[in-house]
Amino acid sequence: MNSLAGRTVVVTRATEQAEATIDLVTLFEAIPIVVPLIDIVDEPHGMTALAEVDLADIDWLVVTSPNGARRVAPLLQPTATVPKIAAVGATTAAGLRRTDLVAETQSARGLLKVFPAGPGRVLVVQAADAAPTMVDGLIELEWSVTAISPYRAVAIVPSAEQQRAALAADAVLFASGSAACAWVEVFGTQAPPVAIAIGHQTAAVAEAAGLKIAAVSADHTVYGMLATLRRYLSDAN
């Protein structure tokens, strides 16, 4: 029996990322409640810095999210001298022309576990509000690290109707700490009965903001979150 069938699940991802999540929620026979809480916007200084990068001077390019991949992709022309490329997970890798290293555990820590030791130069492309995990970890591996942040997450306020639907839902998915913090800005610590986090870092941010996380996905993907939610609901029955 599918414990998710007919359940309402809040999708909090940015509008540009929500479609794939909605499709997966529907695949699990649940009902998506779309309540985007963040928007992903360009960071002008970071975009300028990225456009001025000489990839020939870099040994590794590390991309930490699909948002970064979209902004890096124009630089990776077939005629360009491109360094080795590492991606935090398959979804990020899918937005790049090629990759040399992809984390199985889709997180900064997951990539650091398989990243080679330095020396050399690494460019990290990440959000303006990203945790220092990746940069600090690469420095510990004796790389010379430059971080560029060409985008950031900004909170948006859903409509009153969306807010009512969100609080009436059976569960909510948090795919980032930014979304969890944006949730608290709108709803305080009120939330559906079950909240699922995409990874321990997101869970830690959510819980520090006052939210109760029921379970954390071991597979740091949206599919993993939904599978975790299904198991949680099944075990609770």
mmCIF file of C-alpha atoms in Angstrom:
data_model
loop_
_atom_site.group_PDB
_atom_site.id
_atom_site.type_symbol
_atom_site.label_atom_id
_atom_site.label_comp_id
_atom_site.label_asym_id
_atom_site.label_seq_id
_atom_site.Cartn_x
_atom_site.Cartn_y
_atom_site.Cartn_z
ATOM 1 C CA MET A 1 0.000 0.000 0.000
ATOM 2 C CA ASN A 2 1.269 3.476 -0.903
ATOM 3 C CA SER A 3 1.067 5.550 2.267
ATOM 4 C CA LEU A 4 1.510 8.739 0.210
ATOM 5 C CA ALA A 5 -1.477 8.179 -2.078
ATOM 6 C CA GLY A 6 -3.899 11.076 -1.780
ATOM 7 C CA ARG A 7 -1.777 12.952 0.754
ATOM 8 C CA THR A 8 -1.126 16.661 0.286
ATOM 9 C CA VAL A 9 2.539 17.663 0.166
ATOM 10 C CA VAL A 10 3.803 21.248 0.203
ATOM 11 C CA VAL A 11 6.436 22.065 -2.417
ATOM 12 C CA THR A 12 8.454 25.065 -1.215
ATOM 13 C CA ARG A 13 11.058 25.238 -3.994
ATOM 14 C CA ALA A 14 11.650 28.271 -6.172
ATOM 15 C CA THR A 15 9.291 28.476 -9.154
ATOM 16 C CA GLU A 16 12.075 27.695 -11.666
ATOM 17 C CA GLN A 17 12.846 24.453 -9.786
ATOM 18 C CA ALA A 18 9.350 23.412 -8.740
ATOM 19 C CA GLU A 19 8.164 21.658 -11.909
ATOM 20 C CA ALA A 20 10.340 18.572 -11.500
ATOM 21 C CA THR A 21 9.365 18.330 -7.833
ATOM 22 C CA ILE A 22 5.673 18.573 -8.686
ATOM 23 C CA ASP A 23 6.084 15.763 -11.218
ATOM 24 C CA LEU A 24 7.741 13.549 -8.604
ATOM 25 C CA VAL A 25 5.070 14.261 -5.977
ATOM 26 C CA THR A 26 2.450 13.245 -8.548
ATOM 27 C CA LEU A 27 4.478 10.121 -9.415
ATOM 28 C CA PHE A 28 4.218 9.109 -5.756
ATOM 29 C CA GLU A 29 0.407 9.540 -6.101
ATOM 30 C CA ALA A 30 0.375 12.476 -3.712
ATOM 31 C CA ILE A 31 -1.154 15.904 -4.301
ATOM 32 C CA PRO A 32 1.327 18.794 -4.645
ATOM 33 C CA ILE A 33 0.550 22.047 -2.862
ATOM 34 C CA VAL A 34 2.783 24.585 -4.590
ATOM 35 C CA VAL A 35 3.903 27.329 -2.221
ATOM 36 C CA PRO A 36 7.198 28.809 -3.435
ATOM 37 C CA LEU A 37 8.945 30.552 -0.566
ATOM 38 C CA ILE A 38 12.154 31.607 -2.286
ATOM 39 C CA ASP A 39 13.215 33.000 -5.617
ATOM 40 C CA ILE A 40 16.677 32.577 -7.124
ATOM 41 C CA VAL A 41 18.077 35.845 -8.450
ATOM 42 C CA ASP A 42 21.359 36.912 -10.017
ATOM 43 C CA GLU A 43 23.946 38.534 -7.790
ATOM 44 C CA PRO A 44 25.362 41.287 -10.079
ATOM 45 C CA HIS A 45 28.884 41.398 -8.629
ATOM 46 C CA GLY A 46 29.115 37.618 -8.683
ATOM 47 C CA MET A 47 27.858 37.410 -12.260
ATOM 48 C CA THR A 48 30.481 39.947 -13.328
ATOM 49 C CA ALA A 49 33.230 38.045 -11.506
ATOM 50 C CA LEU A 50 32.138 34.790 -13.102
ATOM 51 C CA ALA A 51 32.170 36.301 -16.587
ATOM 52 C CA GLU A 52 35.742 37.491 -16.031
ATOM 53 C CA VAL A 53 37.115 34.120 -14.901
ATOM 54 C CA ASP A 54 39.916 32.614 -16.975
ATOM 55 C CA LEU A 55 39.168 28.899 -16.725
ATOM 56 C CA ALA A 56 42.620 28.099 -18.101
ATOM 57 C CA ASP A 57 44.099 29.229 -14.759
ATOM 58 C CA ILE A 58 41.975 26.809 -12.721
ATOM 59 C CA ASP A 59 42.579 23.133 -11.942
ATOM 60 C CA TRP A 60 39.047 22.332 -10.719
ATOM 61 C CA LEU A 61 35.660 23.994 -11.083
ATOM 62 C CA VAL A 62 33.269 22.992 -8.297
ATOM 63 C CA VAL A 63 29.546 23.657 -8.823
ATOM 64 C CA THR A 64 27.306 23.215 -5.801
ATOM 65 C CA SER A 65 23.774 23.435 -7.226
ATOM 66 C CA PRO A 66 21.691 23.427 -10.417
ATOM 67 C CA ASN A 67 21.409 27.206 -10.007
ATOM 68 C CA GLY A 68 25.171 27.461 -10.251
ATOM 69 C CA ALA A 69 25.259 25.054 -13.187
ATOM 70 C CA ARG A 70 22.863 27.259 -15.172
ATOM 71 C CA ARG A 71 25.104 30.251 -14.648
ATOM 72 C CA VAL A 72 28.347 28.404 -15.334
ATOM 73 C CA ALA A 73 27.142 26.590 -18.467
ATOM 74 C CA PRO A 74 27.685 29.535 -20.883
ATOM 75 C CA LEU A 75 31.388 29.519 -19.968
ATOM 76 C CA LEU A 76 31.823 25.864 -20.873
ATOM 77 C CA GLN A 77 31.944 26.205 -24.630
ATOM 78 C CA PRO A 78 33.478 23.329 -26.635
ATOM 79 C CA THR A 79 36.281 25.620 -27.789
ATOM 80 C CA ALA A 80 37.121 26.848 -24.271
ATOM 81 C CA THR A 81 39.943 25.485 -22.141
ATOM 82 C CA VAL A 82 37.914 23.875 -19.379
ATOM 83 C CA PRO A 83 39.319 22.577 -16.071
ATOM 84 C CA LYS A 84 38.169 19.412 -14.361
ATOM 85 C CA ILE A 85 34.602 19.842 -13.157
ATOM 86 C CA ALA A 86 33.040 18.536 -9.946
ATOM 87 C CA ALA A 87 29.323 18.669 -9.148
ATOM 88 C CA VAL A 88 27.379 18.228 -5.941
ATOM 89 C CA GLY A 89 25.058 15.527 -7.218
ATOM 90 C CA ALA A 90 23.549 14.263 -10.427
ATOM 91 C CA THR A 91 20.992 17.060 -10.776
ATOM 92 C CA THR A 92 23.744 19.676 -10.754
ATOM 93 C CA ALA A 93 25.856 17.579 -13.135
ATOM 94 C CA ALA A 94 22.953 17.385 -15.606
ATOM 95 C CA GLY A 95 23.188 21.137 -16.162
ATOM 96 C CA LEU A 96 26.872 21.020 -17.138
ATOM 97 C CA ARG A 97 28.500 20.066 -20.428
ATOM 98 C CA ARG A 98 30.557 17.395 -18.713
ATOM 99 C CA THR A 99 31.757 16.425 -15.244
ATOM 100 C CA ASP A 100 34.813 14.614 -13.935
ATOM 101 C CA LEU A 101 33.563 14.005 -10.396
ATOM 102 C CA VAL A 102 30.021 13.769 -9.023
ATOM 103 C CA ALA A 103 29.156 13.191 -5.381
ATOM 104 C CA GLU A 104 27.050 10.113 -4.709
ATOM 105 C CA THR A 105 25.864 11.681 -1.469
ATOM 106 C CA GLN A 106 24.505 14.935 -2.833
ATOM 107 C CA SER A 107 25.938 17.422 -0.385
ATOM 108 C CA ALA A 108 29.069 19.470 0.145
ATOM 109 C CA ARG A 109 30.333 16.916 2.640
ATOM 110 C CA GLY A 110 29.582 14.121 0.183
ATOM 111 C CA LEU A 111 31.707 15.751 -2.497
ATOM 112 C CA LEU A 112 34.523 16.541 -0.086
ATOM 113 C CA LYS A 113 34.762 12.873 0.863
ATOM 114 C CA VAL A 114 35.713 11.918 -2.702
ATOM 115 C CA PHE A 115 37.560 15.084 -3.747
ATOM 116 C CA PRO A 116 41.314 14.649 -4.300
ATOM 117 C CA ALA A 117 43.893 16.464 -2.205
ATOM 118 C CA GLY A 118 45.703 19.553 -3.505
ATOM 119 C CA PRO A 119 47.742 21.501 -4.313
ATOM 120 C CA GLY A 120 46.259 23.549 -7.105
ATOM 121 C CA ARG A 121 43.547 26.124 -7.755
ATOM 122 C CA VAL A 122 39.832 25.521 -7.290
ATOM 123 C CA LEU A 123 36.956 27.808 -8.230
ATOM 124 C CA VAL A 124 33.770 27.185 -6.248
ATOM 125 C CA VAL A 125 30.504 28.523 -7.672
ATOM 126 C CA GLN A 126 27.854 28.713 -4.975
ATOM 127 C CA ALA A 127 25.026 30.819 -3.577
ATOM 128 C CA ALA A 128 25.771 34.094 -1.849
ATOM 129 C CA ASP A 129 24.284 32.717 1.365
ATOM 130 C CA ALA A 130 25.963 29.295 1.124
ATOM 131 C CA ALA A 131 27.462 27.673 4.197
ATOM 132 C CA PRO A 132 31.291 27.663 4.260
ATOM 133 C CA THR A 133 31.424 23.847 4.278
ATOM 134 C CA MET A 134 32.720 23.392 0.736
ATOM 135 C CA VAL A 135 35.297 26.182 0.796
ATOM 136 C CA ASP A 136 36.613 25.243 4.250
ATOM 137 C CA GLY A 137 36.802 21.572 3.305
ATOM 138 C CA LEU A 138 38.774 22.272 0.134
ATOM 139 C CA ILE A 139 41.206 24.473 2.041
ATOM 140 C CA GLU A 140 41.746 21.591 4.470
ATOM 141 C CA LEU A 141 42.571 19.450 1.429
ATOM 142 C CA GLU A 142 45.321 21.984 0.637
ATOM 143 C CA TRP A 143 43.694 23.641 -2.359
ATOM 144 C CA SER A 144 43.891 27.356 -3.091
ATOM 145 C CA VAL A 145 40.206 28.285 -3.251
ATOM 146 C CA THR A 146 38.339 31.147 -4.894
ATOM 147 C CA ALA A 147 34.581 31.325 -4.300
ATOM 148 C CA ILE A 148 32.213 33.205 -6.589
ATOM 149 C CA SER A 149 28.541 33.711 -5.776
ATOM 150 C CA PRO A 150 26.582 34.654 -8.915
ATOM 151 C CA TYR A 151 23.140 34.071 -7.369
ATOM 152 C CA ARG A 152 21.252 34.192 -4.118
ATOM 153 C CA ALA A 153 17.957 33.011 -2.669
ATOM 154 C CA VAL A 154 15.482 35.714 -1.662
ATOM 155 C CA ALA A 155 12.357 35.090 0.381
ATOM 156 C CA ILE A 156 8.946 35.678 -1.174
ATOM 157 C CA VAL A 157 5.577 35.822 0.560
ATOM 158 C CA PRO A 158 2.874 33.439 -0.712
ATOM 159 C CA SER A 159 -0.722 34.542 -1.056
ATOM 160 C CA ALA A 160 -3.178 34.128 1.818
ATOM 161 C CA GLU A 161 -4.811 31.247 -0.081
ATOM 162 C CA GLN A 162 -1.455 29.518 -0.520
ATOM 163 C CA GLN A 163 -0.686 29.988 3.164
ATOM 164 C CA ARG A 164 -3.966 28.367 4.226
ATOM 165 C CA ALA A 165 -3.394 25.440 1.875
ATOM 166 C CA ALA A 166 0.147 24.971 3.162
ATOM 167 C CA LEU A 167 -0.867 24.785 6.806
ATOM 168 C CA ALA A 168 -3.687 22.368 5.989
ATOM 169 C CA ALA A 169 -1.368 19.962 4.140
ATOM 170 C CA ASP A 170 -0.218 16.574 5.393
ATOM 171 C CA ALA A 171 3.496 17.193 4.891
ATOM 172 C CA VAL A 172 6.082 19.701 3.738
ATOM 173 C CA LEU A 173 9.406 19.210 1.935
ATOM 174 C CA PHE A 174 12.417 21.411 2.651
ATOM 175 C CA ALA A 175 15.086 21.152 -0.046
ATOM 176 C CA SER A 176 17.263 23.937 1.385
ATOM 177 C CA GLY A 177 17.947 25.853 4.548
ATOM 178 C CA SER A 178 16.866 29.002 2.707
ATOM 179 C CA ALA A 179 13.383 27.568 2.180
ATOM 180 C CA ALA A 180 13.139 26.555 5.835
ATOM 181 C CA CYS A 181 14.110 30.043 7.001
ATOM 182 C CA ALA A 182 11.667 31.605 4.525
ATOM 183 C CA TRP A 183 8.933 29.317 5.911
ATOM 184 C CA VAL A 184 9.543 30.598 9.443
ATOM 185 C CA GLU A 185 9.413 34.204 8.205
ATOM 186 C CA VAL A 186 5.907 33.559 6.869
ATOM 187 C CA PHE A 187 4.435 30.957 9.226
ATOM 188 C CA GLY A 188 6.550 31.082 12.352
ATOM 189 C CA THR A 189 6.911 27.563 13.706
ATOM 190 C CA GLN A 190 3.486 26.428 12.477
ATOM 191 C CA ALA A 191 3.810 23.622 9.931
ATOM 192 C CA PRO A 192 2.088 20.499 8.604
ATOM 193 C CA PRO A 193 2.358 17.401 10.848
ATOM 194 C CA VAL A 194 5.347 15.981 8.941
ATOM 195 C CA ALA A 195 8.353 17.953 7.681
ATOM 196 C CA ILE A 196 11.071 16.243 5.664
ATOM 197 C CA ALA A 197 14.545 17.715 5.067
ATOM 198 C CA ILE A 198 16.732 16.897 2.068
ATOM 199 C CA GLY A 199 19.837 16.502 4.244
ATOM 200 C CA HIS A 200 21.287 17.042 7.692
ATOM 201 C CA GLN A 201 22.532 20.546 6.914
ATOM 202 C CA THR A 202 19.033 21.644 5.848
ATOM 203 C CA ALA A 203 17.561 19.898 8.899
ATOM 204 C CA ALA A 204 19.978 21.707 11.213
ATOM 205 C CA VAL A 205 19.036 25.103 9.757
ATOM 206 C CA ALA A 206 15.317 24.289 9.993
ATOM 207 C CA GLU A 207 15.550 23.102 13.580
ATOM 208 C CA ALA A 208 17.661 26.093 14.591
ATOM 209 C CA ALA A 209 14.826 28.254 13.223
ATOM 210 C CA GLY A 210 12.336 26.410 15.434
ATOM 211 C CA LEU A 211 10.857 23.839 13.036
ATOM 212 C CA LYS A 212 10.465 20.181 13.936
ATOM 213 C CA ILE A 213 11.902 17.869 11.276
ATOM 214 C CA ALA A 214 10.326 14.428 11.289
ATOM 215 C CA ALA A 215 12.917 12.724 9.087
ATOM 216 C CA VAL A 216 15.989 13.451 6.983
ATOM 217 C CA SER A 217 16.507 11.898 3.569
ATOM 218 C CA ALA A 218 19.625 9.731 3.306
ATOM 219 C CA ASP A 219 19.468 10.251 -0.474
ATOM 220 C CA HIS A 220 19.845 14.012 -0.847
ATOM 221 C CA THR A 221 17.375 14.381 -3.722
ATOM 222 C CA VAL A 222 13.703 15.247 -4.024
ATOM 223 C CA TYR A 223 12.999 11.621 -4.906
ATOM 224 C CA GLY A 224 14.830 10.645 -1.728
ATOM 225 C CA MET A 225 12.729 13.047 0.339
ATOM 226 C CA LEU A 226 9.516 11.597 -1.034
ATOM 227 C CA ALA A 227 10.684 8.030 -0.453
ATOM 228 C CA THR A 228 11.595 9.027 3.113
ATOM 229 C CA LEU A 229 8.187 10.619 3.601
ATOM 230 C CA ARG A 230 6.440 7.491 2.314
ATOM 231 C CA ARG A 231 8.413 5.275 4.707
ATOM 232 C CA TYR A 232 7.748 7.641 7.607
ATOM 233 C CA LEU A 233 3.995 7.634 6.996
ATOM 234 C CA SER A 234 3.972 3.866 6.519
ATOM 235 C CA ASP A 235 5.834 3.321 9.798
ATOM 236 C CA ALA A 236 3.497 5.735 11.596
ATOM 237 C CA ASN A 237 0.391 3.753 10.588
#
